[in-house]
Amino acid sequence: MEQYVVPVEWQEGYVKVLDQTELPERETWLEIRTAEQMWDAIRRLCVRGAPAIGIGAAYGVCAEMRRHEDESASEYHRILNDTIDYLATSRPTAVNLFWALDRMRKAGEACGNLENTETRVKLEEEANAIEKGEEAACIAIGENMLHLLKDGMTILTHCNAGGLATVRYGTALAPILLGKERGINFKVYADETRPLLQGARLTAWELQRAAVDVTVITDNMAGMLMAQGKIDAVIVGCDRVAANGDAANKVGTYSAAVLAHYHGIPFYVAGPVSTIDMKTPTGADIPIEQRDPEEVTCGFGRRTVPEGVKVYNPAFDVTPHELITAIVTERGVVMHPDREKISALMGE
Ligand code: MRU
């Protein structure tokens, strides 16, 4: 068994996707052959986590376009653009989705009058380059983050920003997994992450496979552990970083950042530059996905809220840059991020 997870794989004509809604109970792999199937897999969180959503959508375009090779070139390009527009409606917050689809659109445009079969090859090469780029970014993030940490530290993480959310090493989990390979050991507390339990179901599953010392806590226990001096650093992933360094991530991240600030604990945000969106000026401009109230009222098959009671279920929150000790990317570490430092990182 490979120790690291590759949740989305291209298989010459279809996309193999690990259905994360079934974890940790079952490892079920979906065969995705159409854009509709990929849209549904992204919307239902079968494939989830910002970089993995981007990779999944890019391969979703490839799977769909395999079905239209017999069309005229102009019709093929029309379908390509419609497919990209359609997949972009699957989820609103993680900017990697739009970044990856934009790359696919440009790759298609660059093909001009090529035969459809040649365009298809170029599209598949681009999707593969997106995947390989994100995998390399994860390793570089892990390396950069390791400089900020010390052997034996105890880390709190929220949601899942591991291989399941990317490819293999993940972002927030990359230093932990890379460290493990090098005999640098961390203890990890994984926030359960209500309402869909990405921390309990996914982070714990990944870290256990990698033989990392992981303990699951409910989200409301983090403050107590910090007060007891049991947390040395908080590391989280991100779904979109605005141009001023504000970072959207799974709802509950902001609470963890406020707690870390109060207790004087470093709060690190890990993410590839594909998650930084210079077109979004501040965190207030990041669209926050609202999800089905049933995720809260009937989470895992049992009703836990009386019928008819109102529910508010935003999937993400925004941590203001003032609360972030550093944003760690493959290009380097941005300490105390602000607009100028993010601009410099992005070369703008
Ligand atoms: O709703 P999800 O499970 O897609 O949310 C995922 C997160 O919030 C992750 O922390 C984020 O995408 C970073 S993944 C490297």
mmCIF file of C-alpha atoms and ligand atoms in Angstrom:
data_model
loop_
_atom_site.group_PDB
_atom_site.id
_atom_site.type_symbol
_atom_site.label_atom_id
_atom_site.label_comp_id
_atom_site.label_asym_id
_atom_site.label_seq_id
_atom_site.Cartn_x
_atom_site.Cartn_y
_atom_site.Cartn_z
ATOM 1 C CA MET A 1 0.000 0.000 0.000
ATOM 2 C CA GLU A 2 1.343 3.401 -0.909
ATOM 3 C CA GLN A 3 1.584 5.410 2.263
ATOM 4 C CA TYR A 4 0.460 8.641 0.587
ATOM 5 C CA VAL A 5 -2.866 9.348 -1.029
ATOM 6 C CA VAL A 6 -3.522 10.213 -4.661
ATOM 7 C CA PRO A 7 -7.269 10.966 -4.531
ATOM 8 C CA VAL A 8 -7.729 11.817 -8.226
ATOM 9 C CA GLU A 9 -6.078 9.832 -11.029
ATOM 10 C CA TRP A 10 -6.351 10.034 -14.797
ATOM 11 C CA GLN A 11 -6.896 6.608 -16.344
ATOM 12 C CA GLU A 12 -6.787 7.044 -20.121
ATOM 13 C CA GLY A 13 -10.351 8.154 -20.701
ATOM 14 C CA TYR A 14 -11.839 8.423 -17.242
ATOM 15 C CA VAL A 15 -10.998 9.876 -13.847
ATOM 16 C CA LYS A 16 -10.559 7.590 -10.884
ATOM 17 C CA VAL A 17 -11.711 9.414 -7.753
ATOM 18 C CA LEU A 18 -11.539 8.197 -4.169
ATOM 19 C CA ASP A 19 -15.007 8.859 -2.747
ATOM 20 C CA GLN A 20 -14.100 10.757 0.411
ATOM 21 C CA THR A 21 -17.687 10.733 1.661
ATOM 22 C CA GLU A 22 -17.235 7.010 2.371
ATOM 23 C CA LEU A 23 -14.061 7.359 4.441
ATOM 24 C CA PRO A 24 -12.949 6.058 6.855
ATOM 25 C CA GLU A 25 -15.343 3.120 6.589
ATOM 26 C CA ARG A 26 -14.818 2.196 2.930
ATOM 27 C CA GLU A 27 -12.316 2.940 0.190
ATOM 28 C CA THR A 28 -14.636 3.313 -2.783
ATOM 29 C CA TRP A 29 -13.276 4.516 -6.138
ATOM 30 C CA LEU A 30 -15.563 6.276 -8.605
ATOM 31 C CA GLU A 31 -15.114 6.102 -12.387
ATOM 32 C CA ILE A 32 -15.899 9.561 -13.722
ATOM 33 C CA ARG A 33 -16.524 9.807 -17.456
ATOM 34 C CA THR A 34 -18.575 13.001 -17.843
ATOM 35 C CA ALA A 35 -18.509 16.618 -16.683
ATOM 36 C CA GLU A 36 -21.842 16.037 -14.900
ATOM 37 C CA GLN A 37 -20.328 13.207 -12.875
ATOM 38 C CA MET A 38 -17.315 15.357 -11.928
ATOM 39 C CA TRP A 39 -19.572 18.307 -11.027
ATOM 40 C CA ASP A 40 -21.551 16.024 -8.734
ATOM 41 C CA ALA A 41 -18.391 14.502 -7.208
ATOM 42 C CA ILE A 42 -17.050 17.983 -6.412
ATOM 43 C CA ARG A 43 -20.388 19.285 -5.098
ATOM 44 C CA ARG A 44 -20.923 16.230 -2.857
ATOM 45 C CA LEU A 45 -17.284 16.416 -1.590
ATOM 46 C CA CYS A 46 -16.315 13.012 -3.026
ATOM 47 C CA VAL A 47 -13.333 15.015 -4.225
ATOM 48 C CA ARG A 48 -12.618 17.975 -1.980
ATOM 49 C CA GLY A 49 -9.866 20.256 -0.738
ATOM 50 C CA ALA A 50 -8.816 23.231 -2.842
ATOM 51 C CA PRO A 51 -5.978 21.774 -4.977
ATOM 52 C CA ALA A 52 -7.759 18.418 -5.441
ATOM 53 C CA ILE A 53 -10.889 20.200 -6.668
ATOM 54 C CA GLY A 54 -8.788 22.003 -9.284
ATOM 55 C CA ILE A 55 -7.097 18.780 -10.402
ATOM 56 C CA GLY A 56 -10.431 16.933 -10.469
ATOM 57 C CA ALA A 57 -12.081 19.644 -12.560
ATOM 58 C CA ALA A 58 -9.164 19.687 -15.036
ATOM 59 C CA TYR A 59 -9.400 15.924 -15.516
ATOM 60 C CA GLY A 60 -13.209 16.238 -15.636
ATOM 61 C CA VAL A 61 -12.763 18.466 -18.697
ATOM 62 C CA CYS A 62 -10.511 15.795 -20.262
ATOM 63 C CA ALA A 63 -13.036 13.009 -19.602
ATOM 64 C CA GLU A 64 -15.893 15.019 -21.096
ATOM 65 C CA MET A 65 -13.888 16.032 -24.176
ATOM 66 C CA ARG A 66 -13.063 12.389 -24.942
ATOM 67 C CA ARG A 67 -16.762 12.042 -25.805
ATOM 68 C CA HIS A 68 -16.784 14.765 -28.446
ATOM 69 C CA GLU A 69 -13.850 14.029 -30.685
ATOM 70 C CA ASP A 70 -16.047 13.345 -33.710
ATOM 71 C CA GLU A 71 -17.511 16.880 -33.642
ATOM 72 C CA SER A 72 -16.266 19.651 -35.948
ATOM 73 C CA ALA A 73 -13.360 21.628 -34.473
ATOM 74 C CA SER A 74 -15.550 24.685 -33.812
ATOM 75 C CA GLU A 75 -18.205 22.577 -32.094
ATOM 76 C CA TYR A 76 -15.464 20.800 -30.093
ATOM 77 C CA HIS A 77 -14.194 24.180 -28.826
ATOM 78 C CA ARG A 78 -17.719 25.363 -28.029
ATOM 79 C CA ILE A 79 -18.319 22.233 -25.938
ATOM 80 C CA LEU A 80 -14.923 22.700 -24.282
ATOM 81 C CA ASN A 81 -15.804 26.221 -23.176
ATOM 82 C CA ASP A 82 -19.289 25.205 -22.018
ATOM 83 C CA THR A 83 -17.802 22.318 -20.033
ATOM 84 C CA ILE A 84 -15.329 24.650 -18.326
ATOM 85 C CA ASP A 85 -18.094 27.173 -17.499
ATOM 86 C CA TYR A 86 -20.271 24.398 -16.151
ATOM 87 C CA LEU A 87 -17.590 22.852 -13.918
ATOM 88 C CA ALA A 88 -16.832 26.321 -12.540
ATOM 89 C CA THR A 89 -20.322 26.320 -10.954
ATOM 90 C CA SER A 90 -19.630 23.241 -8.805
ATOM 91 C CA ARG A 91 -18.273 25.111 -5.734
ATOM 92 C CA PRO A 92 -17.618 28.831 -5.198
ATOM 93 C CA THR A 93 -14.878 29.333 -2.592
ATOM 94 C CA ALA A 94 -11.710 27.404 -3.477
ATOM 95 C CA VAL A 95 -10.016 29.522 -6.132
ATOM 96 C CA ASN A 96 -7.952 26.548 -7.355
ATOM 97 C CA LEU A 97 -11.075 25.410 -9.206
ATOM 98 C CA PHE A 98 -11.163 28.594 -11.323
ATOM 99 C CA TRP A 99 -7.366 28.710 -11.619
ATOM 100 C CA ALA A 100 -7.210 25.154 -13.001
ATOM 101 C CA LEU A 101 -10.177 25.669 -15.339
ATOM 102 C CA ASP A 102 -8.629 28.886 -16.603
ATOM 103 C CA ARG A 103 -5.457 26.961 -17.461
ATOM 104 C CA MET A 104 -7.558 24.384 -19.315
ATOM 105 C CA ARG A 105 -9.355 27.120 -21.258
ATOM 106 C CA LYS A 106 -6.054 28.741 -22.262
ATOM 107 C CA ALA A 107 -4.606 25.363 -23.237
ATOM 108 C CA GLY A 108 -7.637 24.809 -25.485
ATOM 109 C CA GLU A 109 -7.370 28.282 -27.008
ATOM 110 C CA ALA A 110 -3.670 27.786 -27.730
ATOM 111 C CA CYS A 111 -4.597 24.779 -29.902
ATOM 112 C CA GLY A 112 -6.227 27.041 -32.501
ATOM 113 C CA ASN A 113 -7.016 24.939 -35.573
ATOM 114 C CA LEU A 114 -5.411 21.693 -34.498
ATOM 115 C CA GLU A 115 -7.270 18.409 -35.078
ATOM 116 C CA ASN A 116 -9.518 17.488 -32.135
ATOM 117 C CA THR A 117 -7.336 14.490 -31.332
ATOM 118 C CA GLU A 118 -4.314 16.785 -31.016
ATOM 119 C CA THR A 119 -6.217 19.291 -28.893
ATOM 120 C CA ARG A 120 -7.310 16.421 -26.687
ATOM 121 C CA VAL A 121 -3.675 15.442 -26.106
ATOM 122 C CA LYS A 122 -2.777 19.045 -25.203
ATOM 123 C CA LEU A 123 -5.672 19.256 -22.744
ATOM 124 C CA GLU A 124 -4.636 16.022 -21.075
ATOM 125 C CA GLU A 125 -1.038 17.221 -20.878
ATOM 126 C CA GLU A 126 -2.214 20.435 -19.223
ATOM 127 C CA ALA A 127 -4.314 18.585 -16.635
ATOM 128 C CA ASN A 128 -1.341 16.351 -15.901
ATOM 129 C CA ALA A 129 0.916 19.419 -15.543
ATOM 130 C CA ILE A 130 -1.583 20.911 -13.067
ATOM 131 C CA GLU A 131 -1.483 17.718 -11.005
ATOM 132 C CA LYS A 132 2.315 17.424 -11.099
ATOM 133 C CA GLY A 133 2.718 21.136 -10.285
ATOM 134 C CA GLU A 134 0.471 20.862 -7.239
ATOM 135 C CA GLU A 135 2.287 17.757 -6.034
ATOM 136 C CA ALA A 136 5.667 19.493 -6.309
ATOM 137 C CA ALA A 137 4.221 22.571 -4.559
ATOM 138 C CA CYS A 138 3.122 20.410 -1.628
ATOM 139 C CA ILE A 139 6.635 19.023 -1.153
ATOM 140 C CA ALA A 140 8.165 22.522 -1.303
ATOM 141 C CA ILE A 141 5.563 23.783 1.200
ATOM 142 C CA GLY A 142 6.518 20.933 3.517
ATOM 143 C CA GLU A 143 10.221 21.807 3.215
ATOM 144 C CA ASN A 144 9.556 25.500 3.866
ATOM 145 C CA MET A 145 7.284 24.769 6.812
ATOM 146 C CA LEU A 146 9.805 22.399 8.422
ATOM 147 C CA HIS A 147 12.129 25.384 8.960
ATOM 148 C CA LEU A 148 9.467 26.904 11.217
ATOM 149 C CA LEU A 149 8.989 23.808 13.360
ATOM 150 C CA LYS A 150 11.036 21.715 15.793
ATOM 151 C CA ASP A 151 11.169 17.979 16.324
ATOM 152 C CA GLY A 152 8.693 16.855 18.993
ATOM 153 C CA MET A 153 6.274 19.780 18.617
ATOM 154 C CA THR A 154 2.554 19.287 19.024
ATOM 155 C CA ILE A 155 0.493 20.682 16.163
ATOM 156 C CA LEU A 156 -3.196 21.436 15.930
ATOM 157 C CA THR A 157 -4.817 21.236 12.516
ATOM 158 C CA HIS A 158 -8.356 21.891 11.313
ATOM 159 C CA CYS A 159 -10.249 20.150 8.499
ATOM 160 C CA ASN A 160 -8.112 18.125 6.079
ATOM 161 C CA ALA A 161 -5.259 19.625 4.110
ATOM 162 C CA GLY A 162 -3.421 16.385 3.424
ATOM 163 C CA GLY A 163 -2.965 14.198 0.371
ATOM 164 C CA LEU A 164 -6.728 13.698 0.175
ATOM 165 C CA ALA A 165 -7.093 17.428 -0.457
ATOM 166 C CA THR A 166 -4.177 17.630 -2.899
ATOM 167 C CA VAL A 167 -1.809 14.915 -4.099
ATOM 168 C CA ARG A 168 0.314 12.783 -1.728
ATOM 169 C CA TYR A 169 1.843 15.165 0.873
ATOM 170 C CA GLY A 170 -0.853 17.788 1.213
ATOM 171 C CA THR A 171 -0.162 21.317 2.378
ATOM 172 C CA ALA A 172 -0.743 21.616 6.134
ATOM 173 C CA LEU A 173 0.183 17.948 6.574
ATOM 174 C CA ALA A 174 3.250 18.109 4.309
ATOM 175 C CA PRO A 175 5.765 19.036 7.050
ATOM 176 C CA ILE A 176 4.368 16.287 9.244
ATOM 177 C CA LEU A 177 4.638 13.619 6.531
ATOM 178 C CA LEU A 178 8.009 14.825 5.236
ATOM 179 C CA GLY A 179 9.256 15.080 8.801
ATOM 180 C CA LYS A 180 8.178 11.511 9.492
ATOM 181 C CA GLU A 181 10.309 10.298 6.565
ATOM 182 C CA ARG A 182 13.306 12.062 8.116
ATOM 183 C CA GLY A 183 12.826 10.951 11.711
ATOM 184 C CA ILE A 184 11.362 14.329 12.748
ATOM 185 C CA ASN A 185 8.248 13.486 14.700
ATOM 186 C CA PHE A 186 5.280 15.638 15.554
ATOM 187 C CA LYS A 187 2.227 14.914 17.648
ATOM 188 C CA VAL A 188 -0.958 16.076 15.958
ATOM 189 C CA TYR A 189 -4.325 17.064 17.342
ATOM 190 C CA ALA A 190 -6.918 16.952 14.581
ATOM 191 C CA ASP A 191 -10.026 19.075 15.102
ATOM 192 C CA GLU A 192 -13.011 16.882 14.307
ATOM 193 C CA THR A 193 -14.322 19.698 12.029
ATOM 194 C CA ARG A 194 -18.076 19.952 12.209
ATOM 195 C CA PRO A 195 -20.338 19.408 10.398
ATOM 196 C CA LEU A 196 -18.762 16.987 7.893
ATOM 197 C CA LEU A 197 -15.886 15.763 10.076
ATOM 198 C CA GLN A 198 -13.044 16.125 7.580
ATOM 199 C CA GLY A 199 -10.619 16.173 10.541
ATOM 200 C CA ALA A 200 -11.977 13.069 12.258
ATOM 201 C CA ARG A 201 -12.727 11.059 9.123
ATOM 202 C CA LEU A 202 -9.947 12.159 6.763
ATOM 203 C CA THR A 203 -6.985 13.741 8.574
ATOM 204 C CA ALA A 204 -7.002 10.998 11.198
ATOM 205 C CA TRP A 205 -7.244 8.349 8.456
ATOM 206 C CA GLU A 206 -4.291 9.795 6.525
ATOM 207 C CA LEU A 207 -2.056 10.350 9.530
ATOM 208 C CA GLN A 208 -2.787 6.919 10.943
ATOM 209 C CA ARG A 209 -1.757 5.345 7.589
ATOM 210 C CA ALA A 210 1.488 7.305 7.796
ATOM 211 C CA ALA A 211 2.052 6.148 11.411
ATOM 212 C CA VAL A 212 1.881 9.716 12.756
ATOM 213 C CA ASP A 213 0.803 10.176 16.387
ATOM 214 C CA VAL A 214 -2.677 11.677 15.884
ATOM 215 C CA THR A 215 -5.424 12.444 18.402
ATOM 216 C CA VAL A 216 -8.897 13.627 17.378
ATOM 217 C CA ILE A 217 -10.617 16.298 19.454
ATOM 218 C CA THR A 218 -13.987 17.959 19.019
ATOM 219 C CA ASP A 219 -13.658 21.498 17.702
ATOM 220 C CA ASN A 220 -14.648 23.050 21.022
ATOM 221 C CA MET A 221 -11.711 21.447 22.875
ATOM 222 C CA ALA A 222 -8.954 23.379 21.103
ATOM 223 C CA GLY A 223 -9.034 26.364 23.490
ATOM 224 C CA MET A 224 -8.678 24.155 26.528
ATOM 225 C CA LEU A 225 -5.658 22.346 25.057
ATOM 226 C CA MET A 226 -4.028 25.678 24.220
ATOM 227 C CA ALA A 227 -4.641 26.967 27.745
ATOM 228 C CA GLN A 228 -3.003 23.799 29.069
ATOM 229 C CA GLY A 229 0.107 24.523 26.982
ATOM 230 C CA LYS A 230 -0.394 21.412 24.859
ATOM 231 C CA ILE A 231 -0.269 23.083 21.421
ATOM 232 C CA ASP A 232 2.978 24.494 19.990
ATOM 233 C CA ALA A 233 1.668 25.570 16.580
ATOM 234 C CA VAL A 234 -1.513 25.577 14.506
ATOM 235 C CA ILE A 235 -1.208 24.653 10.821
ATOM 236 C CA VAL A 236 -4.155 24.851 8.445
ATOM 237 C CA GLY A 237 -4.705 24.827 4.696
ATOM 238 C CA CYS A 238 -6.591 27.455 2.728
ATOM 239 C CA ASP A 239 -9.205 27.650 -0.005
ATOM 240 C CA ARG A 240 -8.525 31.198 -1.137
ATOM 241 C CA VAL A 241 -6.048 33.805 0.046
ATOM 242 C CA ALA A 242 -7.042 37.365 -0.834
ATOM 243 C CA ALA A 243 -4.525 39.927 -2.108
ATOM 244 C CA ASN A 244 -4.136 41.372 1.398
ATOM 245 C CA GLY A 245 -3.356 37.983 2.989
ATOM 246 C CA ASP A 246 -6.781 37.254 4.503
ATOM 247 C CA ALA A 247 -7.370 33.517 4.163
ATOM 248 C CA ALA A 248 -10.581 31.527 3.709
ATOM 249 C CA ASN A 249 -10.512 27.975 5.007
ATOM 250 C CA LYS A 250 -12.947 25.483 6.517
ATOM 251 C CA VAL A 251 -15.376 27.101 8.946
ATOM 252 C CA GLY A 252 -13.852 27.025 12.424
ATOM 253 C CA THR A 253 -10.398 28.068 11.224
ATOM 254 C CA TYR A 254 -11.033 31.654 12.302
ATOM 255 C CA SER A 255 -11.940 30.497 15.826
ATOM 256 C CA ALA A 256 -8.694 28.496 15.987
ATOM 257 C CA ALA A 257 -6.751 31.591 14.839
ATOM 258 C CA VAL A 258 -8.330 33.799 17.514
ATOM 259 C CA LEU A 259 -7.567 31.187 20.160
ATOM 260 C CA ALA A 260 -3.970 30.838 18.948
ATOM 261 C CA HIS A 261 -3.535 34.631 19.024
ATOM 262 C CA TYR A 262 -4.857 34.849 22.583
ATOM 263 C CA HIS A 263 -2.512 32.093 23.729
ATOM 264 C CA GLY A 264 0.533 33.400 21.814
ATOM 265 C CA ILE A 265 0.735 30.289 19.609
ATOM 266 C CA PRO A 266 1.967 30.620 15.994
ATOM 267 C CA PHE A 267 -0.771 30.219 13.411
ATOM 268 C CA TYR A 268 0.461 29.042 10.004
ATOM 269 C CA VAL A 269 -1.528 28.890 6.766
ATOM 270 C CA ALA A 270 -0.121 26.494 4.165
ATOM 271 C CA GLY A 271 -1.086 26.718 0.515
ATOM 272 C CA PRO A 272 0.245 26.717 -3.041
ATOM 273 C CA VAL A 273 0.305 30.008 -4.939
ATOM 274 C CA SER A 274 -2.617 28.646 -6.996
ATOM 275 C CA THR A 275 -4.706 29.393 -3.876
ATOM 276 C CA ILE A 276 -3.700 33.060 -3.811
ATOM 277 C CA ASP A 277 -6.203 35.196 -5.688
ATOM 278 C CA MET A 278 -4.876 38.648 -6.502
ATOM 279 C CA LYS A 279 -8.254 39.522 -8.053
ATOM 280 C CA THR A 280 -9.934 39.260 -4.643
ATOM 281 C CA PRO A 281 -8.817 42.332 -2.676
ATOM 282 C CA THR A 282 -9.769 41.256 0.862
ATOM 283 C CA GLY A 283 -11.321 38.395 2.770
ATOM 284 C CA ALA A 284 -14.680 40.209 2.725
ATOM 285 C CA ASP A 285 -14.719 39.727 -1.065
ATOM 286 C CA ILE A 286 -14.288 35.927 -0.926
ATOM 287 C CA PRO A 287 -17.550 34.130 -1.818
ATOM 288 C CA ILE A 288 -18.448 31.797 1.018
ATOM 289 C CA GLU A 289 -20.258 28.594 0.097
ATOM 290 C CA GLN A 290 -23.514 27.974 1.953
ATOM 291 C CA ARG A 291 -24.305 24.286 2.219
ATOM 292 C CA ASP A 292 -27.381 22.184 2.822
ATOM 293 C CA PRO A 293 -28.769 22.584 6.376
ATOM 294 C CA GLU A 294 -29.176 18.794 6.464
ATOM 295 C CA GLU A 295 -25.409 18.501 6.930
ATOM 296 C CA VAL A 296 -26.026 20.014 10.364
ATOM 297 C CA THR A 297 -29.462 18.618 11.195
ATOM 298 C CA CYS A 298 -28.968 15.030 10.021
ATOM 299 C CA GLY A 299 -25.187 14.775 9.720
ATOM 300 C CA PHE A 300 -24.523 11.078 9.572
ATOM 301 C CA GLY A 301 -27.933 9.478 9.401
ATOM 302 C CA ARG A 302 -29.437 10.698 12.642
ATOM 303 C CA ARG A 303 -31.526 13.829 13.219
ATOM 304 C CA THR A 304 -29.843 15.992 15.850
ATOM 305 C CA VAL A 305 -31.863 19.224 15.453
ATOM 306 C CA PRO A 306 -35.657 19.430 15.847
ATOM 307 C CA GLU A 307 -37.604 19.565 12.567
ATOM 308 C CA GLY A 308 -38.317 23.128 11.452
ATOM 309 C CA VAL A 309 -35.459 24.793 13.371
ATOM 310 C CA LYS A 310 -33.424 27.254 11.295
ATOM 311 C CA VAL A 311 -29.832 26.324 10.483
ATOM 312 C CA TYR A 312 -26.930 28.394 9.210
ATOM 313 C CA ASN A 313 -24.267 26.341 7.441
ATOM 314 C CA PRO A 314 -21.429 28.317 5.817
ATOM 315 C CA ALA A 315 -18.672 25.942 4.698
ATOM 316 C CA PHE A 316 -15.807 28.404 5.176
ATOM 317 C CA ASP A 317 -14.754 31.381 7.238
ATOM 318 C CA VAL A 318 -12.086 34.024 6.753
ATOM 319 C CA THR A 319 -9.096 34.547 9.009
ATOM 320 C CA PRO A 320 -7.851 38.140 8.805
ATOM 321 C CA HIS A 321 -4.185 38.431 7.910
ATOM 322 C CA GLU A 322 -3.401 40.103 11.250
ATOM 323 C CA LEU A 323 -4.000 36.739 12.940
ATOM 324 C CA ILE A 324 -1.736 34.785 10.574
ATOM 325 C CA THR A 325 1.867 34.316 11.696
ATOM 326 C CA ALA A 326 2.947 33.168 8.231
ATOM 327 C CA ILE A 327 1.574 31.966 4.926
ATOM 328 C CA VAL A 328 3.771 29.147 3.690
ATOM 329 C CA THR A 329 3.863 28.538 -0.066
ATOM 330 C CA GLU A 330 6.123 26.675 -2.466
ATOM 331 C CA ARG A 331 7.751 30.019 -3.321
ATOM 332 C CA GLY A 332 8.629 30.778 0.261
ATOM 333 C CA VAL A 333 7.337 31.904 3.631
ATOM 334 C CA VAL A 334 5.472 35.191 4.001
ATOM 335 C CA MET A 335 5.821 36.209 7.647
ATOM 336 C CA HIS A 336 3.022 38.441 8.972
ATOM 337 C CA PRO A 337 1.374 38.655 5.547
ATOM 338 C CA ASP A 338 -0.057 41.881 4.184
ATOM 339 C CA ARG A 339 -0.866 43.308 0.756
ATOM 340 C CA GLU A 340 2.723 44.391 -0.033
ATOM 341 C CA LYS A 341 4.283 41.067 0.927
ATOM 342 C CA ILE A 342 1.698 39.042 -0.990
ATOM 343 C CA SER A 343 2.227 41.266 -4.052
ATOM 344 C CA ALA A 344 5.974 40.732 -3.830
ATOM 345 C CA LEU A 345 5.490 36.950 -3.563
ATOM 346 C CA MET A 346 3.235 36.942 -6.613
ATOM 347 C CA GLY A 347 5.593 39.209 -8.550
ATOM 348 C CA GLU A 348 2.972 41.930 -9.011
HETATM 349 O O1 MRU B 1 -15.170 21.654 2.146
HETATM 350 P P1 MRU B 1 -13.816 21.069 1.947
HETATM 351 O O2 MRU B 1 -13.630 19.759 2.630
HETATM 352 O O3 MRU B 1 -13.411 21.035 0.486
HETATM 353 O O4 MRU B 1 -12.825 22.118 2.655
HETATM 354 C C1 MRU B 1 -11.446 21.907 2.553
HETATM 355 C C2 MRU B 1 -10.628 22.845 3.341
HETATM 356 O O5 MRU B 1 -11.121 23.776 3.946
HETATM 357 C C3 MRU B 1 -9.138 22.652 3.286
HETATM 358 O O6 MRU B 1 -8.548 23.054 4.485
HETATM 359 C C4 MRU B 1 -8.555 23.482 2.150
HETATM 360 O O7 MRU B 1 -9.208 23.208 0.939
HETATM 361 C C5 MRU B 1 -7.103 23.292 1.974
HETATM 362 S S1 MRU B 1 -6.703 21.783 1.183
HETATM 363 C C6 MRU B 1 -5.028 21.680 0.976
#
